[in-house]
Amino acid sequence: MDLNLFGGVFVTLLVIMDPPGMMPIFLALTGPLSARERNRAAWQAVALALGVIVVFAVAGQTLLAYLHVDLPALQAAGGLLLILVALELLTGKTDDPTKQTTSNIALVPLGTPLLAGPGAIVATMLFVQQAESAGDHFAIAIAIVAVMLTVWIVLRFSGGIVRVLRPGGIEVVTRIAGLLLAAIAVQLIADAIFAFVADFTGAA
């Protein structure tokens, strides 16, 4: 196994997924839930993100080409989805646990597009394209699993922070997370627009 490749994939994906930055968003979305439901949401989100990344690593180019979808379009769609979630956090609509279910939170937006977002998908596809041997593919696979395990550990033990913050603190974190999420969404959409413009000018 190529340890340099393993390290490159691990560090790249870990920086893109940003587990410490994910924590306030995770706490905001799962704050009203019980500890058991929060833990379940953590592993479901990580499992879904792992599945999405593996699918795109194996057949990403083929799938996008078949659907006639460019990566900037995928990026813009993720940004629009995050804007909707950010608005809910900023307006407090997610404070009522009856309005959300654990599975929905785990799937969208935690699993995708926050964890398995355009950045992680593109990076993984590029690493797979550059792989030259079975050892390279093995190093990439192990690195992806290691990153997901790290993310799960961070989310799994974020429950202690919930006990410290209490409801008032969670509400503050929710508003901050909504603002951060809105900024991430705007950046995703802006990057997608720049990519579309670059492709258009390049084709012209």
Coordinates of C-alpha atoms in Angstrom, one line a residue:
M1 CA 0.0 0.0 0.0
D2 CA 1.3 3.5 -0.9
L3 CA 1.4 5.3 2.4
N4 CA 2.0 8.7 0.7
L5 CA -1.2 8.2 -1.3
F6 CA -3.0 7.1 1.8
G7 CA -1.9 10.2 3.7
G8 CA -2.8 12.5 0.8
V9 CA -6.3 11.1 0.4
F10 CA -6.9 11.0 4.2
V11 CA -5.8 14.6 4.8
T12 CA -7.6 15.9 1.7
L13 CA -11.0 14.3 2.6
L14 CA -10.6 15.1 6.3
V15 CA -10.0 18.8 5.5
I16 CA -13.0 18.9 3.0
M17 CA -15.4 17.2 5.4
D18 CA -14.1 19.3 8.4
P19 CA -15.5 17.3 11.4
P20 CA -14.9 20.1 13.9
G21 CA -16.8 22.5 11.6
M22 CA -19.6 19.9 11.2
M23 CA -20.1 19.6 14.9
P24 CA -22.2 22.8 15.5
I25 CA -24.4 21.9 12.5
F26 CA -24.8 18.4 13.7
L27 CA -25.7 19.6 17.2
A28 CA -28.1 22.2 15.8
L29 CA -30.0 19.5 13.8
T30 CA -29.9 16.8 16.5
G31 CA -30.1 18.9 19.6
P32 CA -33.8 18.2 20.3
L33 CA -33.3 14.4 19.8
S34 CA -32.5 11.9 22.5
A35 CA -28.9 10.6 22.9
R36 CA -29.9 7.3 21.3
E37 CA -31.5 9.0 18.3
R38 CA -28.5 11.3 18.0
N39 CA -26.0 8.4 17.9
R40 CA -28.2 6.7 15.3
A41 CA -28.2 9.8 13.2
A42 CA -24.4 10.0 13.4
W43 CA -23.8 6.5 12.1
Q44 CA -26.5 6.7 9.5
A45 CA -25.1 10.0 8.1
V46 CA -21.6 8.5 8.0
A47 CA -22.8 5.3 6.4
L48 CA -24.7 7.2 3.7
A49 CA -21.7 9.5 3.0
L50 CA -19.5 6.4 2.7
G51 CA -21.9 4.8 0.2
V52 CA -22.2 7.9 -1.9
I53 CA -18.5 8.4 -2.1
V54 CA -17.9 4.8 -3.0
V55 CA -20.5 4.9 -5.7
F56 CA -18.9 8.0 -7.3
A57 CA -15.4 6.6 -6.9
V58 CA -16.4 3.5 -8.8
A59 CA -18.8 4.9 -11.4
G60 CA -18.9 8.6 -10.9
Q61 CA -17.8 9.7 -14.3
T62 CA -20.0 7.1 -16.1
L63 CA -23.0 8.1 -14.0
L64 CA -22.7 11.9 -14.6
A65 CA -22.0 11.4 -18.3
Y66 CA -25.1 9.1 -18.6
L67 CA -27.3 11.8 -16.9
H68 CA -25.6 14.6 -18.9
V69 CA -24.8 16.3 -15.6
D70 CA -21.7 18.4 -15.1
L71 CA -20.0 18.6 -11.7
P72 CA -20.8 22.4 -11.3
A73 CA -24.5 21.5 -11.7
L74 CA -24.1 19.0 -8.8
Q75 CA -22.3 21.6 -6.8
A76 CA -25.1 24.2 -7.4
A77 CA -27.8 21.7 -6.4
G78 CA -26.0 21.0 -3.2
G79 CA -25.7 24.7 -2.5
L80 CA -29.4 25.3 -3.0
L81 CA -30.3 22.4 -0.7
L82 CA -28.0 23.8 2.0
I83 CA -29.7 27.2 1.7
L84 CA -33.1 25.6 2.5
V85 CA -31.6 23.9 5.6
A86 CA -29.8 27.1 6.7
L87 CA -33.1 29.1 6.5
E88 CA -34.8 26.5 8.7
L89 CA -32.0 26.8 11.3
L90 CA -32.0 30.6 11.2
T91 CA -35.8 30.8 11.6
G92 CA -35.9 28.2 14.3
K93 CA -38.2 25.8 12.4
T94 CA -36.0 22.8 13.4
D95 CA -36.5 23.4 17.1
D96 CA -39.5 21.2 17.3
P97 CA -38.3 17.5 17.2
T98 CA -41.7 16.4 15.8
K99 CA -40.9 18.2 12.5
Q100 CA -37.8 16.2 11.8
T101 CA -37.1 12.5 12.0
T102 CA -33.7 10.9 12.7
S103 CA -33.5 9.2 9.3
N104 CA -34.2 12.4 7.4
I105 CA -31.6 14.4 9.3
A106 CA -29.1 11.7 8.8
L107 CA -29.7 11.4 5.1
V108 CA -30.2 15.1 4.3
P109 CA -28.3 17.3 4.9
L110 CA -25.8 15.4 7.1
G111 CA -25.0 12.4 4.9
T112 CA -25.2 14.5 1.7
P113 CA -24.4 17.2 0.8
L114 CA -22.5 18.1 4.0
L115 CA -20.3 15.0 4.3
A116 CA -20.5 13.5 0.8
G117 CA -20.6 16.9 -0.9
P118 CA -19.3 18.0 -4.3
G119 CA -15.8 18.7 -2.9
A120 CA -15.4 15.2 -1.4
I121 CA -16.9 13.5 -4.5
V122 CA -14.7 15.4 -6.9
A123 CA -11.5 14.8 -4.8
T124 CA -12.3 11.1 -4.6
M125 CA -12.9 10.8 -8.3
L126 CA -9.6 12.5 -9.1
F127 CA -7.7 10.3 -6.8
V128 CA -9.3 7.2 -8.4
Q129 CA -8.5 8.4 -11.9
Q130 CA -4.8 8.9 -10.9
A131 CA -4.5 5.5 -9.3
E132 CA -2.2 3.2 -11.3
S133 CA -2.3 -0.1 -9.5
A134 CA -4.4 -2.3 -7.2
G135 CA -2.2 -1.1 -4.3
D136 CA -3.2 2.5 -5.1
H137 CA -6.9 1.7 -5.1
F138 CA -6.5 -0.2 -1.8
A139 CA -4.8 2.8 -0.2
I140 CA -7.6 5.1 -1.4
A141 CA -10.2 2.7 0.0
I142 CA -8.6 2.5 3.4
A143 CA -8.1 6.2 3.5
I144 CA -11.8 6.8 2.8
V145 CA -12.8 4.3 5.5
A146 CA -10.4 6.0 8.0
V147 CA -11.8 9.4 7.3
M148 CA -15.4 8.2 7.8
L149 CA -14.4 6.5 11.1
T150 CA -12.9 9.8 12.3
V151 CA -16.0 11.7 11.4
W152 CA -18.2 9.2 13.1
I153 CA -16.1 9.4 16.3
V154 CA -16.4 13.2 16.4
L155 CA -20.2 13.1 15.8
R156 CA -20.7 10.2 18.1
F157 CA -19.1 11.9 21.2
S158 CA -20.7 15.3 20.5
G159 CA -23.5 14.4 22.9
G160 CA -21.3 15.5 25.8
I161 CA -21.3 19.0 24.4
V162 CA -25.2 18.9 24.2
R163 CA -25.3 18.2 28.0
V164 CA -23.0 21.1 28.7
L165 CA -24.7 23.6 26.4
R166 CA -28.3 22.8 27.5
P167 CA -31.3 24.1 25.5
G168 CA -30.3 27.8 25.6
G169 CA -26.8 27.0 24.4
I170 CA -28.2 24.7 21.7
E171 CA -30.4 27.5 20.4
V172 CA -27.4 29.8 20.1
V173 CA -25.4 27.1 18.3
T174 CA -28.3 26.5 16.0
R175 CA -28.4 30.1 14.8
I176 CA -24.6 30.2 14.4
A177 CA -24.7 26.9 12.5
G178 CA -27.5 28.3 10.2
L179 CA -25.3 31.3 9.4
L180 CA -22.2 29.1 8.7
L181 CA -24.3 26.8 6.6
A182 CA -25.7 29.7 4.6
A183 CA -22.2 30.9 3.9
I184 CA -21.1 27.4 2.8
A185 CA -24.2 27.2 0.5
V186 CA -23.5 30.6 -1.1
Q187 CA -19.8 29.6 -1.7
L188 CA -20.9 26.4 -3.4
I189 CA -23.3 28.2 -5.7
A190 CA -20.7 30.9 -6.5
D191 CA -18.0 28.3 -7.3
A192 CA -20.5 26.5 -9.6
I193 CA -21.4 29.8 -11.4
F194 CA -17.7 30.5 -11.9
A195 CA -17.2 27.0 -13.3
F196 CA -20.1 27.4 -15.6
V197 CA -18.7 30.8 -16.8
A198 CA -15.2 29.3 -17.3
D199 CA -16.6 26.4 -19.3
F200 CA -18.7 28.8 -21.4
T201 CA -15.8 31.1 -22.2
G202 CA -13.5 28.2 -22.8
A203 CA -16.0 26.7 -25.3
A204 CA -16.5 30.0 -27.0

